PDB file of C-alpha atoms in Angstrom:
ATOM      1  CA  LYS A 874      11.392  17.137  24.178  1.00  0.00           C
ATOM      2  CA  LEU A 875      11.080  16.147  27.839  1.00  0.00           C
ATOM      3  CA  LEU A 876       7.278  16.199  27.592  1.00  0.00           C
ATOM      4  CA  GLN A 877       7.413  13.981  24.523  1.00  0.00           C
ATOM      5  CA  LYS A 878       9.604  11.431  26.356  1.00  0.00           C
ATOM      6  CA  GLN A 879       7.253  11.448  29.349  1.00  0.00           C
ATOM      7  CA  LYS A 880       4.227  10.885  27.109  1.00  0.00           C
ATOM      8  CA  LEU A 881       5.989   7.943  25.484  1.00  0.00           C
ATOM      9  CA  ARG A 882       6.808   6.446  28.894  1.00  0.00           C
ATOM     10  CA  THR A 883       3.192   6.887  30.049  1.00  0.00           C
ATOM     11  CA  PHE A 884       1.900   5.309  26.834  1.00  0.00           C
ATOM     12  CA  ALA A 885       4.276   2.329  27.043  1.00  0.00           C
ATOM     13  CA  LYS A 886       3.413   1.724  30.685  1.00  0.00           C
ATOM     14  CA  ALA A 887      -0.311   1.691  29.900  1.00  0.00           C
ATOM     15  CA  VAL A 888      -0.323  -0.456  26.761  1.00  0.00           C
ATOM     16  CA  SER A 889       2.223  -2.949  28.077  1.00  0.00           C
ATOM     17  CA  GLN A 890      -0.408  -4.056  30.599  1.00  0.00           C
ATOM     18  CA  CYS A 891      -3.122  -4.657  27.994  1.00  0.00           C
ATOM     19  CA  GLU A 892      -4.097  -8.268  27.516  1.00  0.00           C
ATOM     20  CA  GLY A 893      -3.241  -9.422  24.018  1.00  0.00           C
ATOM     21  CA  PHE A 894      -0.761  -6.627  23.370  1.00  0.00           C
ATOM     22  CA  PHE A 895       1.910  -8.017  21.044  1.00  0.00           C
ATOM     23  CA  ALA A 896       4.376  -5.335  19.962  1.00  0.00           C
ATOM     24  CA  TYR A 897       5.032  -1.660  19.308  1.00  0.00           C
ATOM     25  CA  TYR A 898       4.745  -0.548  15.693  1.00  0.00           C
ATOM     26  CA  MET A 899       7.637   1.895  15.653  1.00  0.00           C
ATOM     27  CA  ALA A 900       7.200   3.237  12.124  1.00  0.00           C
ATOM     28  CA  ASP A 901       5.568   2.622   8.783  1.00  0.00           C
ATOM     29  CA  GLU A 902       8.048   3.447   6.032  1.00  0.00           C
ATOM     30  CA  PRO A 903       9.926   6.256   7.798  1.00  0.00           C
ATOM     31  CA  GLU A 904      12.302   6.607   4.837  1.00  0.00           C
ATOM     32  CA  GLY A 905       9.428   8.089   2.826  1.00  0.00           C
ATOM     33  CA  LYS A 906       8.725  10.746   5.442  1.00  0.00           C
ATOM     34  CA  ASN A 907      12.181  12.314   5.805  1.00  0.00           C
ATOM     35  CA  SER A 908      12.355  10.949   9.365  1.00  0.00           C
ATOM     36  CA  SER A 909      15.435  10.801  11.546  1.00  0.00           C
ATOM     37  CA  PRO A 910      16.717   7.292  12.387  1.00  0.00           C
ATOM     38  CA  LEU A 911      17.913   8.667  15.730  1.00  0.00           C
ATOM     39  CA  PHE A 912      14.325   9.572  16.707  1.00  0.00           C
ATOM     40  CA  TYR A 913      13.237   5.919  16.443  1.00  0.00           C
ATOM     41  CA  GLU A 914      16.372   4.644  18.185  1.00  0.00           C
ATOM     42  CA  GLN A 915      15.713   6.950  21.134  1.00  0.00           C
ATOM     43  CA  ALA A 916      12.013   6.109  21.200  1.00  0.00           C
ATOM     44  CA  LEU A 917      12.816   2.393  21.317  1.00  0.00           C
ATOM     45  CA  GLU A 918      15.279   2.960  24.180  1.00  0.00           C
ATOM     46  CA  ILE A 919      12.608   4.790  26.178  1.00  0.00           C
ATOM     47  CA  ILE A 920      10.068   2.037  25.522  1.00  0.00           C
ATOM     48  CA  ARG A 921      12.578  -0.628  26.583  1.00  0.00           C
ATOM     49  CA  GLU A 922      13.158   1.203  29.888  1.00  0.00           C
ATOM     50  CA  VAL A 923       9.460   0.885  30.695  1.00  0.00           C
ATOM     51  CA  ASP A 924       8.623  -2.343  28.883  1.00  0.00           C
ATOM     52  CA  PRO A 925      11.472  -4.710  28.016  1.00  0.00           C
ATOM     53  CA  TYR A 926       9.055  -7.541  27.191  1.00  0.00           C
ATOM     54  CA  HIS A 927       7.337  -6.325  24.008  1.00  0.00           C
ATOM     55  CA  PRO A 928       9.385  -5.810  20.834  1.00  0.00           C
ATOM     56  CA  GLY A 929       9.278  -2.817  18.542  1.00  0.00           C
ATOM     57  CA  PHE A 930       8.607  -3.496  14.845  1.00  0.00           C
ATOM     58  CA  MET A 931      10.163  -1.326  12.130  1.00  0.00           C
ATOM     59  CA  LEU A 932       8.580  -1.506   8.666  1.00  0.00           C
ATOM     60  CA  ASN A 933      10.535  -0.301   5.625  1.00  0.00           C
ATOM     61  CA  TYR A 934       9.754  -0.291   1.904  1.00  0.00           C
ATOM     62  CA  GLY A 935      13.321  -0.043   0.625  1.00  0.00           C
ATOM     63  CA  LEU A 936      16.713  -1.608   1.104  1.00  0.00           C
ATOM     64  CA  ASP A 937      18.208   1.760   2.039  1.00  0.00           C
ATOM     65  CA  GLY A 938      15.445   2.268   4.620  1.00  0.00           C
ATOM     66  CA  ILE A 939      16.189  -1.104   6.194  1.00  0.00           C
ATOM     67  CA  LYS A 940      19.858  -0.175   6.470  1.00  0.00           C
ATOM     68  CA  ARG A 941      19.169   3.324   7.846  1.00  0.00           C
ATOM     69  CA  PHE A 942      16.405   2.553  10.356  1.00  0.00           C
ATOM     70  CA  TYR A 943      17.185  -0.932  11.689  1.00  0.00           C
ATOM     71  CA  LYS A 944      18.308   0.349  15.111  1.00  0.00           C
ATOM     72  CA  GLY A 945      14.818   1.748  15.671  1.00  0.00           C
ATOM     73  CA  GLY A 946      13.239  -1.695  15.888  1.00  0.00           C
ATOM     74  CA  ASP A 947      13.833  -5.032  17.569  1.00  0.00           C
ATOM     75  CA  VAL A 948      12.196  -6.793  14.622  1.00  0.00           C
ATOM     76  CA  LEU A 949      12.418  -5.584  11.042  1.00  0.00           C
ATOM     77  CA  MET A 950       9.495  -5.972   8.679  1.00  0.00           C
ATOM     78  CA  PRO A 951      10.303  -5.244   5.037  1.00  0.00           C
ATOM     79  CA  ASP A 952       7.404  -4.618   2.680  1.00  0.00           C
ATOM     80  CA  CYS A 953       8.871  -4.932  -0.780  1.00  0.00           C
ATOM     81  CA  TYR A 954       5.493  -5.386  -2.573  1.00  0.00           C
ATOM     82  CA  PRO A 955       6.324  -6.473  -6.117  1.00  0.00           C
ATOM     83  CA  GLN A 956       2.993  -4.927  -7.296  1.00  0.00           C
ATOM     84  CA  TYR A 957       1.422  -7.259  -9.850  1.00  0.00           C
ATOM     85  CA  PHE A 958      -0.273  -6.189 -13.095  1.00  0.00           C
ATOM     86  CA  GLU A 959      -2.685  -7.831 -15.505  1.00  0.00           C
ATOM     87  CA  ASP A 960      -0.004  -8.257 -18.193  1.00  0.00           C
ATOM     88  CA  ASP A 961       2.016 -10.429 -15.733  1.00  0.00           C
ATOM     89  CA  SER A 962       4.552  -7.661 -15.141  1.00  0.00           C
ATOM     90  CA  THR A 963       5.624  -6.365 -11.737  1.00  0.00           C
ATOM     91  CA  THR A 964       7.177  -3.123 -10.507  1.00  0.00           C
ATOM     92  CA  LYS A 965       9.937  -5.072  -8.752  1.00  0.00           C
ATOM     93  CA  LYS A 966      11.470  -8.425  -9.578  1.00  0.00           C
ATOM     94  CA  ARG A 967       9.521 -11.391  -8.276  1.00  0.00           C
ATOM     95  CA  THR A 968      12.662 -12.235  -6.295  1.00  0.00           C
ATOM     96  CA  ALA A 969      12.443  -8.956  -4.336  1.00  0.00           C
ATOM     97  CA  PRO A 970      11.234 -10.647  -1.108  1.00  0.00           C
ATOM     98  CA  SER A 971      14.443 -12.662  -1.085  1.00  0.00           C
ATOM     99  CA  GLU A 972      16.624  -9.567  -1.474  1.00  0.00           C
ATOM    100  CA  TRP A 973      14.697  -7.591   1.171  1.00  0.00           C
ATOM    101  CA  MET A 974      14.792 -10.435   3.712  1.00  0.00           C
ATOM    102  CA  LYS A 975      18.459 -11.157   3.073  1.00  0.00           C
ATOM    103  CA  THR A 976      19.198  -7.507   3.844  1.00  0.00           C
ATOM    104  CA  ALA A 977      16.923  -7.274   6.898  1.00  0.00           C
ATOM    105  CA  THR A 978      18.091 -10.479   8.582  1.00  0.00           C
ATOM    106  CA  GLN A 979      21.671  -9.195   8.533  1.00  0.00           C
ATOM    107  CA  PHE A 980      20.613  -6.640  11.148  1.00  0.00           C
ATOM    108  CA  ARG A 981      17.712  -8.007  13.180  1.00  0.00           C
ATOM    109  CA  PRO A 982      15.207 -10.858  13.374  1.00  0.00           C
ATOM    110  CA  SER A 983      12.710 -10.150  10.605  1.00  0.00           C
ATOM    111  CA  TRP A 984       9.176 -10.754   9.436  1.00  0.00           C
ATOM    112  CA  LEU A 985       8.091 -10.249   5.843  1.00  0.00           C
ATOM    113  CA  CYS A 986       5.091  -8.063   5.174  1.00  0.00           C
ATOM    114  CA  THR A 987       3.683  -9.915   2.175  1.00  0.00           C
ATOM    115  CA  GLN A 988       1.546  -8.298  -0.503  1.00  0.00           C
ATOM    116  CA  MET A 989      -1.796 -10.103  -0.400  1.00  0.00           C
ATOM    117  CA  THR A 990      -3.915  -7.582  -2.236  1.00  0.00           C
ATOM    118  CA  MET A 991      -4.344  -5.634  -5.446  1.00  0.00           C
ATOM    119  CA  TRP A 992      -1.898  -2.757  -5.062  1.00  0.00           C
ATOM    120  CA  PRO A 993      -1.861  -0.404  -6.832  1.00  0.00           C
ATOM    121  CA  TYR A 994      -5.164  -0.210  -8.662  1.00  0.00           C
ATOM    122  CA  ARG A 995      -3.427   1.177 -11.766  1.00  0.00           C
ATOM    123  CA  SER A 996       0.178   1.558 -12.893  1.00  0.00           C
ATOM    124  CA  ALA A 997       1.815   4.976 -12.500  1.00  0.00           C
ATOM    125  CA  ASP A 998       1.136   5.785 -16.158  1.00  0.00           C
ATOM    126  CA  GLY A 999      -2.488   4.594 -15.798  1.00  0.00           C
ATOM    127  CA  LYS A1000      -2.169   1.988 -18.564  1.00  0.00           C
ATOM    128  CA  LEU A1001      -2.091  -1.241 -16.559  1.00  0.00           C
ATOM    129  CA  ARG A1002      -4.642  -2.512 -14.071  1.00  0.00           C
ATOM    130  CA  GLY A1003      -3.209  -3.871 -10.847  1.00  0.00           C
ATOM    131  CA  ILE A1004      -4.153  -7.368  -9.767  1.00  0.00           C
ATOM    132  CA  ALA A1005      -3.775  -9.330  -6.565  1.00  0.00           C
ATOM    133  CA  PRO A1006      -0.947 -11.867  -6.526  1.00  0.00           C
ATOM    134  CA  ASP A1007      -2.062 -15.323  -7.552  1.00  0.00           C
ATOM    135  CA  TYR A1008      -1.382 -18.263  -5.269  1.00  0.00           C
ATOM    136  CA  ARG A1009       1.961 -18.977  -7.000  1.00  0.00           C
ATOM    137  CA  ASP A1010       3.169 -15.432  -6.307  1.00  0.00           C
ATOM    138  CA  GLN A1011       1.858 -15.473  -2.730  1.00  0.00           C
ATOM    139  CA  ARG A1012       3.620 -18.761  -2.073  1.00  0.00           C
ATOM    140  CA  MET A1013       6.874 -17.496  -3.571  1.00  0.00           C
ATOM    141  CA  GLN A1014       6.872 -14.460  -1.259  1.00  0.00           C
ATOM    142  CA  PHE A1015       6.634 -16.774   1.745  1.00  0.00           C
ATOM    143  CA  LEU A1016       9.183 -19.317   0.561  1.00  0.00           C
ATOM    144  CA  GLN A1017      11.727 -16.631  -0.314  1.00  0.00           C
ATOM    145  CA  ALA A1018      11.372 -15.180   3.165  1.00  0.00           C
ATOM    146  CA  LEU A1019      11.732 -18.574   4.831  1.00  0.00           C
ATOM    147  CA  VAL A1020      14.947 -19.266   2.919  1.00  0.00           C
ATOM    148  CA  HIS A1021      16.362 -16.130   4.544  1.00  0.00           C
ATOM    149  CA  ASN A1022      15.281 -17.069   8.081  1.00  0.00           C
ATOM    150  CA  ALA A1023      12.017 -15.145   8.385  1.00  0.00           C
ATOM    151  CA  LYS A1024      10.660 -15.331  11.912  1.00  0.00           C
ATOM    152  CA  GLY A1025       7.105 -14.395  10.950  1.00  0.00           C
ATOM    153  CA  PHE A1026       4.779 -12.778   8.459  1.00  0.00           C
ATOM    154  CA  SER A1027       2.281  -9.979   8.249  1.00  0.00           C
ATOM    155  CA  MET A1028      -0.098 -10.324   5.317  1.00  0.00           C
ATOM    156  CA  TYR A1029      -1.000  -6.898   3.982  1.00  0.00           C
ATOM    157  CA  THR A1030      -4.539  -7.062   2.642  1.00  0.00           C
ATOM    158  CA  PHE A1031      -5.944  -3.730   1.582  1.00  0.00           C
ATOM    159  CA  TYR A1032      -9.754  -3.742   1.617  1.00  0.00           C
ATOM    160  CA  ARG A1033      -9.888  -4.505  -2.125  1.00  0.00           C
ATOM    161  CA  GLY A1034      -7.939  -7.696  -1.441  1.00  0.00           C
ATOM    162  CA  GLN A1035     -11.076  -9.412  -0.241  1.00  0.00           C
ATOM    163  CA  PHE A1036     -12.538  -9.071  -3.742  1.00  0.00           C
ATOM    164  CA  ASP A1037     -10.086 -11.589  -5.201  1.00  0.00           C
ATOM    165  CA  SER A1038     -10.532 -15.306  -4.576  1.00  0.00           C
ATOM    166  CA  ASN A1039      -6.764 -15.917  -4.881  1.00  0.00           C
ATOM    167  CA  VAL A1040      -6.219 -13.811  -1.795  1.00  0.00           C
ATOM    168  CA  VAL A1041      -9.165 -15.156   0.188  1.00  0.00           C
ATOM    169  CA  LEU A1042      -8.167 -18.768  -0.447  1.00  0.00           C
ATOM    170  CA  GLY A1043      -4.425 -18.061  -0.400  1.00  0.00           C
ATOM    171  CA  HIS A1044      -4.386 -17.355   3.341  1.00  0.00           C
ATOM    172  CA  VAL A1045      -5.831 -20.783   4.078  1.00  0.00           C
ATOM    173  CA  GLU A1046      -3.590 -22.655   1.649  1.00  0.00           C
ATOM    174  CA  LEU A1047      -0.465 -20.843   2.803  1.00  0.00           C
ATOM    175  CA  GLY A1048      -1.283 -21.613   6.416  1.00  0.00           C
ATOM    176  CA  GLN A1049      -1.534 -25.301   5.581  1.00  0.00           C
ATOM    177  CA  THR A1050       1.705 -25.187   3.581  1.00  0.00           C
ATOM    178  CA  LEU A1051       3.584 -23.482   6.405  1.00  0.00           C
TER     179      LEU A1051
END
């Protein structure tokens, strides 16, 4: 355990000096990996000792994960991904970004990780083909987050996202809108 803490201190000291370094990515969906919230809280404390100037981001895919792991990040980044399908259905309500951001901003400043790609390729039962969100759905993700005081955005674009003109053009249009 002591060696692990020392390695984290050494890492933080080195990367904090890198030009262009923005933040520490504390975890990607730790609630899906049976992780301990205390581990991330302690890791963030160690990083802050060495580098109090760069925030730690905590990304969660569920409301329970946001509530359990918020102390492990200075900035929360929910990724609620409604997952869009060709029949116009979604795996989550189209208002999910609003619910996720409302929850996250109760605990910490938050960014929304928006879904800007086709994810998944097929529905769980294999019957529906996934599609990228159209511009209307992209815009709604952003506006819902802004209503709940989003401080920033991370646009998740899986490599297949570049195959869809809605996503390619959406980045530009959303930037102009914002």
